[in-house]
PDB file of C-alpha atoms and ligand atoms in Angstrom:
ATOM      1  CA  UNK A  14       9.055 -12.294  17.517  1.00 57.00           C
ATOM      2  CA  UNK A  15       6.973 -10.883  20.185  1.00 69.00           C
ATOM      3  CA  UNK A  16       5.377  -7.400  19.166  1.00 90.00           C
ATOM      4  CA  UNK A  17       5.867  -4.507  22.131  1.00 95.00           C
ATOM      5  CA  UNK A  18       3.029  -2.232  22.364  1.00 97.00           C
ATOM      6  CA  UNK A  19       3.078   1.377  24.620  1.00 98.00           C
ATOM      7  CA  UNK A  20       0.091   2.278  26.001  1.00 98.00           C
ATOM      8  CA  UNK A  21      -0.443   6.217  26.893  1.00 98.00           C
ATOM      9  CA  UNK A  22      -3.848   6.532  28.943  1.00 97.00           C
ATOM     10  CA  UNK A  23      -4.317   8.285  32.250  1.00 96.00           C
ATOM     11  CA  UNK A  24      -7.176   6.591  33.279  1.00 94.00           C
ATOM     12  CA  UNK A  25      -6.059   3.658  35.098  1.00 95.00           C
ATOM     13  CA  UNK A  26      -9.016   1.538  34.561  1.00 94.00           C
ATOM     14  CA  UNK A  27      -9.202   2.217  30.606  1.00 93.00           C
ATOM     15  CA  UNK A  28      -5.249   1.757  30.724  1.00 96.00           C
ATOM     16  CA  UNK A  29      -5.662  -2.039  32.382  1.00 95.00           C
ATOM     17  CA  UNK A  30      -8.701  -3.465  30.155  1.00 94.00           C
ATOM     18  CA  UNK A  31      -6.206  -2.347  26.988  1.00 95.00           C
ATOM     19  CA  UNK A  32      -3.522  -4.095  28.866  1.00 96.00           C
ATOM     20  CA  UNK A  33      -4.847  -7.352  29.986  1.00 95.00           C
ATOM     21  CA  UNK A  34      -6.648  -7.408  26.839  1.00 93.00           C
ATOM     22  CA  UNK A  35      -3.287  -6.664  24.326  1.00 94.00           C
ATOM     23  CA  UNK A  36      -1.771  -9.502  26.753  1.00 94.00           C
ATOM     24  CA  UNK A  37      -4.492 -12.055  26.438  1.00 92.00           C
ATOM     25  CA  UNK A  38      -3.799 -11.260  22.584  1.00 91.00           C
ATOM     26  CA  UNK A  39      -0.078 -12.066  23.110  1.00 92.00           C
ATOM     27  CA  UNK A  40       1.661  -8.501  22.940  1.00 95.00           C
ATOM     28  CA  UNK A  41       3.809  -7.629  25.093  1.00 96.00           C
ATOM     29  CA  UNK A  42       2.918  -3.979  26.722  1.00 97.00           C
ATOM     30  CA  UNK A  43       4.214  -0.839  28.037  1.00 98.00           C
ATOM     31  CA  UNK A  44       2.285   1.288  30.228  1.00 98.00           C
ATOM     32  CA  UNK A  45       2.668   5.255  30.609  1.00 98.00           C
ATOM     33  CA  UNK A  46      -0.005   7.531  32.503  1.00 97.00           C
ATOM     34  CA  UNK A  47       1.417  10.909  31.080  1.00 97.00           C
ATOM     35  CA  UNK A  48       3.134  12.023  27.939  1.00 97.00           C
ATOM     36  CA  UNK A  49       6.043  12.665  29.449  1.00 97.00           C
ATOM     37  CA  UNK A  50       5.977   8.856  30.731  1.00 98.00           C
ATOM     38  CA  UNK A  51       5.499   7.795  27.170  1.00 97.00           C
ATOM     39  CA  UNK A  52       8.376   9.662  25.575  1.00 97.00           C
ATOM     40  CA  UNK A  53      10.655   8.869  28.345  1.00 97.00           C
ATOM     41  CA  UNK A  54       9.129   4.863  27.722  1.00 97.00           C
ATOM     42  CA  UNK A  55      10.003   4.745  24.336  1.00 96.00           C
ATOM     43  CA  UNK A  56      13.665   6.126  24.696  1.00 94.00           C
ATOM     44  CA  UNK A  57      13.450   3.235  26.556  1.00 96.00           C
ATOM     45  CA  UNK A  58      11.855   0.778  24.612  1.00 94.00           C
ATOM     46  CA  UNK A  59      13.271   1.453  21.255  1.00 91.00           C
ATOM     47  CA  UNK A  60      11.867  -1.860  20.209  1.00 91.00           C
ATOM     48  CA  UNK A  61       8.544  -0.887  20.744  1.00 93.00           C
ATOM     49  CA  UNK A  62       6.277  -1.472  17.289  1.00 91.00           C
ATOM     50  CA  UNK A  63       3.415   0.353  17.938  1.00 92.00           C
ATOM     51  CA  UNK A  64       2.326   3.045  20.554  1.00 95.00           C
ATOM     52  CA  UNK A  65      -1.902   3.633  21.498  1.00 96.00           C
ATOM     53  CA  UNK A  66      -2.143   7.045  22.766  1.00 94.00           C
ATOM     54  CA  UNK A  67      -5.145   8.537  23.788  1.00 93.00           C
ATOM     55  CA  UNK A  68      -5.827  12.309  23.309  1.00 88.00           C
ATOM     56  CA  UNK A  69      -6.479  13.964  26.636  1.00 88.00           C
ATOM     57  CA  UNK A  70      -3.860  13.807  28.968  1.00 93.00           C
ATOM     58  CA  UNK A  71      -3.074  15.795  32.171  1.00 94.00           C
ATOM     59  CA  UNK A  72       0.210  16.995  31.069  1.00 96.00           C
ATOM     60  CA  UNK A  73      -0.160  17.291  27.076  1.00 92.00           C
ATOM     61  CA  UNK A  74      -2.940  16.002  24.646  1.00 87.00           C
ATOM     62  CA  UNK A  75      -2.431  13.037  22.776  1.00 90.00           C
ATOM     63  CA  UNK A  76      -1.292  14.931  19.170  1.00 87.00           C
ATOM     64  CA  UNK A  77       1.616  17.071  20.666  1.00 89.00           C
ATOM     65  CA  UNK A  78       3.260  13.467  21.946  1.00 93.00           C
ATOM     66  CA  UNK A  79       2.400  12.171  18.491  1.00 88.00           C
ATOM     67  CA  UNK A  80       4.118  14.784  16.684  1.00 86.00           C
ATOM     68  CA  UNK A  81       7.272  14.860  19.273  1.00 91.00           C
ATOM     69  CA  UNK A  82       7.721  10.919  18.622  1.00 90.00           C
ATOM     70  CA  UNK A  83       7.332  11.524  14.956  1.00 81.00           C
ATOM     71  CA  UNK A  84       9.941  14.036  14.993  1.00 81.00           C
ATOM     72  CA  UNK A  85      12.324  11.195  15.713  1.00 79.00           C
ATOM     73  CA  UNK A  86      10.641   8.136  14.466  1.00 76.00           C
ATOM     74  CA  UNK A  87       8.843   7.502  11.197  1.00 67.00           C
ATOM     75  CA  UNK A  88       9.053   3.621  11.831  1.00 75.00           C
ATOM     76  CA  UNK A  89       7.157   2.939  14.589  1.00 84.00           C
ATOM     77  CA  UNK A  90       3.320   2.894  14.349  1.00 84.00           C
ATOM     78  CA  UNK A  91       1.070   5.015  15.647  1.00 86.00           C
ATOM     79  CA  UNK A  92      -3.083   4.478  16.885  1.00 87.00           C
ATOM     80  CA  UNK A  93      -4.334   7.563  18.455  1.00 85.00           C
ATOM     81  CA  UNK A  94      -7.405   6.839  21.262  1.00 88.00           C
ATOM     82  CA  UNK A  95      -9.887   9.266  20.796  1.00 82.00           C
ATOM     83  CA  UNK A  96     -12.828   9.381  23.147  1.00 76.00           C
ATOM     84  CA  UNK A  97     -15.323  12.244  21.318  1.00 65.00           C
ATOM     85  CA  UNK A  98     -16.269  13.482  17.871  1.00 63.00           C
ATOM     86  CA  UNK A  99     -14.947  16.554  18.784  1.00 60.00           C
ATOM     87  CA  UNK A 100     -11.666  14.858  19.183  1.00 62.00           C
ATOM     88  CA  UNK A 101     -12.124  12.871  16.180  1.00 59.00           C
ATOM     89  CA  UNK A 102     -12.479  16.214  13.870  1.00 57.00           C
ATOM     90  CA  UNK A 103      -9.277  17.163  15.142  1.00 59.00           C
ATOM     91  CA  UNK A 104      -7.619  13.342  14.721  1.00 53.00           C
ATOM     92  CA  UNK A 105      -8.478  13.980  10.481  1.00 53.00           C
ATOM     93  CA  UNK A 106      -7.214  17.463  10.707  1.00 45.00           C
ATOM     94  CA  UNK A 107      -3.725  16.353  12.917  1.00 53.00           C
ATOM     95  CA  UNK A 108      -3.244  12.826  10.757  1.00 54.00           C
ATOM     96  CA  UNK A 109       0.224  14.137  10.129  1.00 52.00           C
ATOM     97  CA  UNK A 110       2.018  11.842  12.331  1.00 66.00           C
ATOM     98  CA  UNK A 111      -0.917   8.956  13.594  1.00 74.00           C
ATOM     99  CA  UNK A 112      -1.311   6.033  11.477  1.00 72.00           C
ATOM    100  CA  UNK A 113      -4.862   5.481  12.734  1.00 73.00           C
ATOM    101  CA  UNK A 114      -7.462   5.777  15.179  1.00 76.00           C
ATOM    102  CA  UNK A 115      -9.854   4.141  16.908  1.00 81.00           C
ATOM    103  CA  UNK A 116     -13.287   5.550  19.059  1.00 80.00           C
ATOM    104  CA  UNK A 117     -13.967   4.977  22.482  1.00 83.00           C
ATOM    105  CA  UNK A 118     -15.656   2.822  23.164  1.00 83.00           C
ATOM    106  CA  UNK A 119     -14.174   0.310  21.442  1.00 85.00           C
ATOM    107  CA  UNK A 120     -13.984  -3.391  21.793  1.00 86.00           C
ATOM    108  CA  UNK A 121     -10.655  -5.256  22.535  1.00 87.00           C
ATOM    109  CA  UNK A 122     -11.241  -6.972  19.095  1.00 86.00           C
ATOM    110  CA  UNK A 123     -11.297  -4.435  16.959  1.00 83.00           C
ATOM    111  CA  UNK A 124      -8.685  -2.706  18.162  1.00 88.00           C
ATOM    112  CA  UNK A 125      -6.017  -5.454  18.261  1.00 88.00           C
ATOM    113  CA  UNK A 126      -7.203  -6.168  14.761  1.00 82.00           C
ATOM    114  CA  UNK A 127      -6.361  -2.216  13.859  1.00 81.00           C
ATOM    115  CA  UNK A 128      -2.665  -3.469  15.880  1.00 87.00           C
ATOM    116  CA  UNK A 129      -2.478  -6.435  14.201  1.00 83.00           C
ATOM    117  CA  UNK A 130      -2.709  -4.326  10.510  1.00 74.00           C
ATOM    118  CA  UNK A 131      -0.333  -1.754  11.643  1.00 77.00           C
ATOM    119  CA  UNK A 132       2.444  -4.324  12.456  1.00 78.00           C
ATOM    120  CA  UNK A 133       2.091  -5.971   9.407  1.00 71.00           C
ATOM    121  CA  UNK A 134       2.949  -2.544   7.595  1.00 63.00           C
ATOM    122  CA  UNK A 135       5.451  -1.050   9.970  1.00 62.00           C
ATOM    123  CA  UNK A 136       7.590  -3.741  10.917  1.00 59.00           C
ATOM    124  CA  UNK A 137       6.584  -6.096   7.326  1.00 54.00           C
ATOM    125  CA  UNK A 138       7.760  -9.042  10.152  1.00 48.00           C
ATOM    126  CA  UNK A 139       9.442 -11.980   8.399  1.00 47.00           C
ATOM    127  CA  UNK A 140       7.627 -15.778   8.709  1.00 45.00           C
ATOM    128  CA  UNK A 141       9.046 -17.841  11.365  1.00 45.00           C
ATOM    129  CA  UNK A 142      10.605 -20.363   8.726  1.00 46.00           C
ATOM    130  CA  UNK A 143      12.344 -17.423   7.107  1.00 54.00           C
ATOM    131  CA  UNK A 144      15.814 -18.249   6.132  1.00 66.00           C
ATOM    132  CA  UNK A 145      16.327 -14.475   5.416  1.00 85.00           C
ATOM    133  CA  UNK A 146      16.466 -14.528   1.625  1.00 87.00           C
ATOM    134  CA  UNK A 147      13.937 -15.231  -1.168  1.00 87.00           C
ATOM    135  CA  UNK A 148      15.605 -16.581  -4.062  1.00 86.00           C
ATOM    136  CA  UNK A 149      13.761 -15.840  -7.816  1.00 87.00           C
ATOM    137  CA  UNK A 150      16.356 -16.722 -10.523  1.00 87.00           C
ATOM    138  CA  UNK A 151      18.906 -14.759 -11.101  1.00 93.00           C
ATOM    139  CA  UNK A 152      18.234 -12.635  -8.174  1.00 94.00           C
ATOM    140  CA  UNK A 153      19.101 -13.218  -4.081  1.00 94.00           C
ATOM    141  CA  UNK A 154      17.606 -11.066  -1.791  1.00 93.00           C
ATOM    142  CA  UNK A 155      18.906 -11.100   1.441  1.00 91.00           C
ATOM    143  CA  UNK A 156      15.839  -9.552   3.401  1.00 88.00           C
ATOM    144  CA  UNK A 157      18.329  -9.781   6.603  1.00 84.00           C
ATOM    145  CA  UNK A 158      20.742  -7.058   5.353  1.00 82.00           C
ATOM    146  CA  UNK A 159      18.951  -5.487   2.842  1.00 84.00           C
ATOM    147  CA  UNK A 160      20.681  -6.372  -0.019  1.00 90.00           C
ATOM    148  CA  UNK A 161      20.527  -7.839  -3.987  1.00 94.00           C
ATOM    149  CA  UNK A 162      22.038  -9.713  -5.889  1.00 95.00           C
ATOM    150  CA  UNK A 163      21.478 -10.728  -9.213  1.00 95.00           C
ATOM    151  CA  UNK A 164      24.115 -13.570 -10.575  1.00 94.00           C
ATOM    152  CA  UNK A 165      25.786 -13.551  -7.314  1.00 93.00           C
ATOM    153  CA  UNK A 166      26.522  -9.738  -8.396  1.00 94.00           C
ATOM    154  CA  UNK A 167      25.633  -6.914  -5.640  1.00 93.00           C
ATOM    155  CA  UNK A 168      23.345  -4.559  -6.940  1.00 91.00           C
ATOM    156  CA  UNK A 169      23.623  -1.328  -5.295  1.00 83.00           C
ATOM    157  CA  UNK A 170      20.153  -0.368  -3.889  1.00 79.00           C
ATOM    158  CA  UNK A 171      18.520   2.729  -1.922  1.00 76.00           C
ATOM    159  CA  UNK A 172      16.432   1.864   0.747  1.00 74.00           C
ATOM    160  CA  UNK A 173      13.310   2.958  -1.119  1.00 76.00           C
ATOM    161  CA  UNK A 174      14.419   0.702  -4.451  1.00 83.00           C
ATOM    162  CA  UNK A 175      14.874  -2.326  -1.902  1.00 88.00           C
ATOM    163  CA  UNK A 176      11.588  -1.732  -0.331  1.00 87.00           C
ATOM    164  CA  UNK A 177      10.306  -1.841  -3.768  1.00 92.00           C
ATOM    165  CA  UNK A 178      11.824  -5.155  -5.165  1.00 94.00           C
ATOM    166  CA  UNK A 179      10.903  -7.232  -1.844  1.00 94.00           C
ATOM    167  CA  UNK A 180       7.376  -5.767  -1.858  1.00 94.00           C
ATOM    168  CA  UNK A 181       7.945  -7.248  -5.531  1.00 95.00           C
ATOM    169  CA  UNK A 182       8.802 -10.489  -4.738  1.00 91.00           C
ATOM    170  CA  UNK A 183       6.474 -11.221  -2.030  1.00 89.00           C
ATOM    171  CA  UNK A 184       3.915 -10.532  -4.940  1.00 89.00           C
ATOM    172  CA  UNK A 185       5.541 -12.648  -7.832  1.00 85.00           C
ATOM    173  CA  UNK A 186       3.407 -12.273 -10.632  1.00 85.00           C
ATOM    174  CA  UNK A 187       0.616  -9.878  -8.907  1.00 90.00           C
ATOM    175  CA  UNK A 188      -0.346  -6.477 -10.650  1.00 93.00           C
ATOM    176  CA  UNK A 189       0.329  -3.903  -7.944  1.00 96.00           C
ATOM    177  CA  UNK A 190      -1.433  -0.636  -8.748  1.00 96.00           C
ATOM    178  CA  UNK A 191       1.353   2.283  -8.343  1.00 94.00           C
ATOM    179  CA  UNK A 192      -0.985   3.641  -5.000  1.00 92.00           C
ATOM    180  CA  UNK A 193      -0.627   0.063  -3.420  1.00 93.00           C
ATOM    181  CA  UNK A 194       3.214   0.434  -4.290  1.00 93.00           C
ATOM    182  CA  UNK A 195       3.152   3.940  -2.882  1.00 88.00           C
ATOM    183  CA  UNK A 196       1.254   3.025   0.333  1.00 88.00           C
ATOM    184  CA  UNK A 197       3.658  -0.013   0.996  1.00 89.00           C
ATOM    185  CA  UNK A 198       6.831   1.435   0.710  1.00 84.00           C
ATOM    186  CA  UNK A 199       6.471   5.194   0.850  1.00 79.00           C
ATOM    187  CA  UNK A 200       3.525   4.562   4.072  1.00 77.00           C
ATOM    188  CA  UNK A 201      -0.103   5.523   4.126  1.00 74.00           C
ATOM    189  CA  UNK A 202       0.784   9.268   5.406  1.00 66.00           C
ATOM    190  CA  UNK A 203       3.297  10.181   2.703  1.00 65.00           C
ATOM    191  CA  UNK A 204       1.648  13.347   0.942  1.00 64.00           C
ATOM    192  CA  UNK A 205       3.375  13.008  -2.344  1.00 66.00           C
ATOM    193  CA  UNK A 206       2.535  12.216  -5.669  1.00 74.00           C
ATOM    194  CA  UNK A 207       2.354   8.735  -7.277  1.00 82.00           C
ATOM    195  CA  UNK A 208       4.752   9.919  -9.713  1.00 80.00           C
ATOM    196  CA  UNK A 209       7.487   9.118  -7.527  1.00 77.00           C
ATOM    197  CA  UNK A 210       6.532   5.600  -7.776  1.00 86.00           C
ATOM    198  CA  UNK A 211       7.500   5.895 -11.658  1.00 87.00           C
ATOM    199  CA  UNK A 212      10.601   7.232 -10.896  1.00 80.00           C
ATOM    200  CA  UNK A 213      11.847   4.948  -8.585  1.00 84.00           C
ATOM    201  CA  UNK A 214      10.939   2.449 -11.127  1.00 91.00           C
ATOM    202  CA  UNK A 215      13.046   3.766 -13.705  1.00 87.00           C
ATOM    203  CA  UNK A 216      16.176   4.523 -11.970  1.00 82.00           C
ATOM    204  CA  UNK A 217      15.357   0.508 -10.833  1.00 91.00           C
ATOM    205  CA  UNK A 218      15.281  -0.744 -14.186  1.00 94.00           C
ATOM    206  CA  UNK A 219      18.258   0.744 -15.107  1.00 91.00           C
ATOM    207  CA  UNK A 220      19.798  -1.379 -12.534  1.00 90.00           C
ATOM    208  CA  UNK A 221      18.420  -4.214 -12.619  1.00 96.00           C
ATOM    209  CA  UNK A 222      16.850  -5.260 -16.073  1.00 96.00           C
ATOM    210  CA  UNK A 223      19.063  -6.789 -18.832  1.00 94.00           C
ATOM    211  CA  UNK A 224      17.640  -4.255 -20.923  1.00 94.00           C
ATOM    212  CA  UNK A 225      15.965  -1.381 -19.497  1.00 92.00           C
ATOM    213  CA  UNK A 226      14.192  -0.487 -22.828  1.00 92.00           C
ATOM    214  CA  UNK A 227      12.749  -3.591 -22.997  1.00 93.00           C
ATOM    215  CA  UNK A 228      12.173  -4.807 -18.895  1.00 95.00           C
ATOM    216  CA  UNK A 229      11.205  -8.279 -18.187  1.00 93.00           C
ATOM    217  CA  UNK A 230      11.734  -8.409 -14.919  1.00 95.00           C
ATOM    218  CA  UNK A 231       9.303  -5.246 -13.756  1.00 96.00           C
ATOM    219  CA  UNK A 232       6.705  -5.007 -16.227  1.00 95.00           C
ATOM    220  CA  UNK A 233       4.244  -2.351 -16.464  1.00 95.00           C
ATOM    221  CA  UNK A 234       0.840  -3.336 -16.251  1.00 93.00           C
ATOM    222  CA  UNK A 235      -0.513  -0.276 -18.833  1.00 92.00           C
ATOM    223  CA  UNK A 236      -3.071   2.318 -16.875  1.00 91.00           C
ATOM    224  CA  UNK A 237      -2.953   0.733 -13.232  1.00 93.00           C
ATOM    225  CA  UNK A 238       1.142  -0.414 -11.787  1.00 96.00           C
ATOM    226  CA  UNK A 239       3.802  -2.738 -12.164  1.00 97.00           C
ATOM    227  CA  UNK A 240       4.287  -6.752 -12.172  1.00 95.00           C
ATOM    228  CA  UNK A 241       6.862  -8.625 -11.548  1.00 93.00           C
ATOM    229  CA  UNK A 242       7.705 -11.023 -14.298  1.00 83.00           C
ATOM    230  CA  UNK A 243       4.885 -11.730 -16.919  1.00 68.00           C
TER     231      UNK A 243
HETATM  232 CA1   CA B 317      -7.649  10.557  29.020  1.00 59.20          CA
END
């Protein structure tokens, strides 16, 4: 699966080196020169994973297409492109919608490493050899549909618990600490508390575990998060 990248920036020179650069890295790219371009891009592009956009623009600055794109979208990822400290003050006072940023200048390296790590959150991209389920005795999850079974039984699950049992089994037998939990599932910008974590949990249990009381399948791991199994 190729990963679709828009990049917002008005200078045309900046806007190529990102661009030959995200190609030579094997994205595939998107180009916009305004922020109009870019929202009118990405009704277009509705596959597009994660969207660079720098901060001063002729038409709008960088935040006010950030917050229009989250008002629609909490999926896709977002790296604002900030060029001064100035502008950086105002990236950790605006974080409300951008997943990240990155300084100018910056080299092509690090910031299609800082793509690379936002993909792997937003989109949590199957393997190549992935035959859409991950089988762990006596549960099926089909990561294709969303769903779980356990003895060939569905169990009905919220998006949220789902998120939670497949961040589960990609980590068979790995304490998660309830913030790594949190930041997986809930994402890095959710202002909540970790309680919510414990919740979920619960209400999970009760649907999943033989006996809730006693779980065996999500085990707490006392003063820092969950397991699966022992
Ligand atoms: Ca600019």
């Amino acid at each position: 699966m190729s990963k679709k990248v828009l990049v917002l920036e008005d200078e045309a020179n900046i806007r190529s080196f990102i661009v030959i650069n995200l190609k030579r890295a094997g994205y595939e790219t998107v180009e916009a020169g305004t922020g109009q371009d870019a929202l009118d891009q990405l009704r277009r592009n509705p596959d597009i994973n994660v969207a660079l956009l720098d901060v001063m623009l002729p038409d709008m600055d960088g935040f006010e297409v950030c917050r229009r794109i989250r008002a629609g979208d909490n999926r896709i990822g977002i790296i604002m492109l900030t060029a001064r400290t100035q502008e950086m003050d105002k990236v950790t006072g605006l974080m409300t919608g951008a997943d990240d940023y990155v300084t100018k200048p910056f080299s092509p390296a690090e910031l299609t490493a800082r793509i690379d790590a936002l993909c792997r959150r937003t989109t949590g991209e199957p393997a190549p050899a992935d035959t859409g389920e991950i089988s762990c005795p006596p549960f099926l999850l089909n990561t294709r549909n969303r769903t779980l079974e356990k003895n060939g039984q569905r169990v009905k699950l919220t998006q949220v618990e789902y998120s939670i049992v497949k961040l589960f089994m990609d980590n068979i037998g790995k304490a998660l600490a309830r913030e790594e939990i949190l930041d997986a599932v809930w994402g890095k910008d959710y202002f909540g508390e970790v309680k919510i974590v414990d919740v979920n949990i619960r209400r999970l249990r009760i649907k999943i575990e033989d006996d809730p009381t006693n779980p065996t399948y999500i085990t707490t791991v006392w003063g820092y998060g969950y397991k699966w199994g022992f």
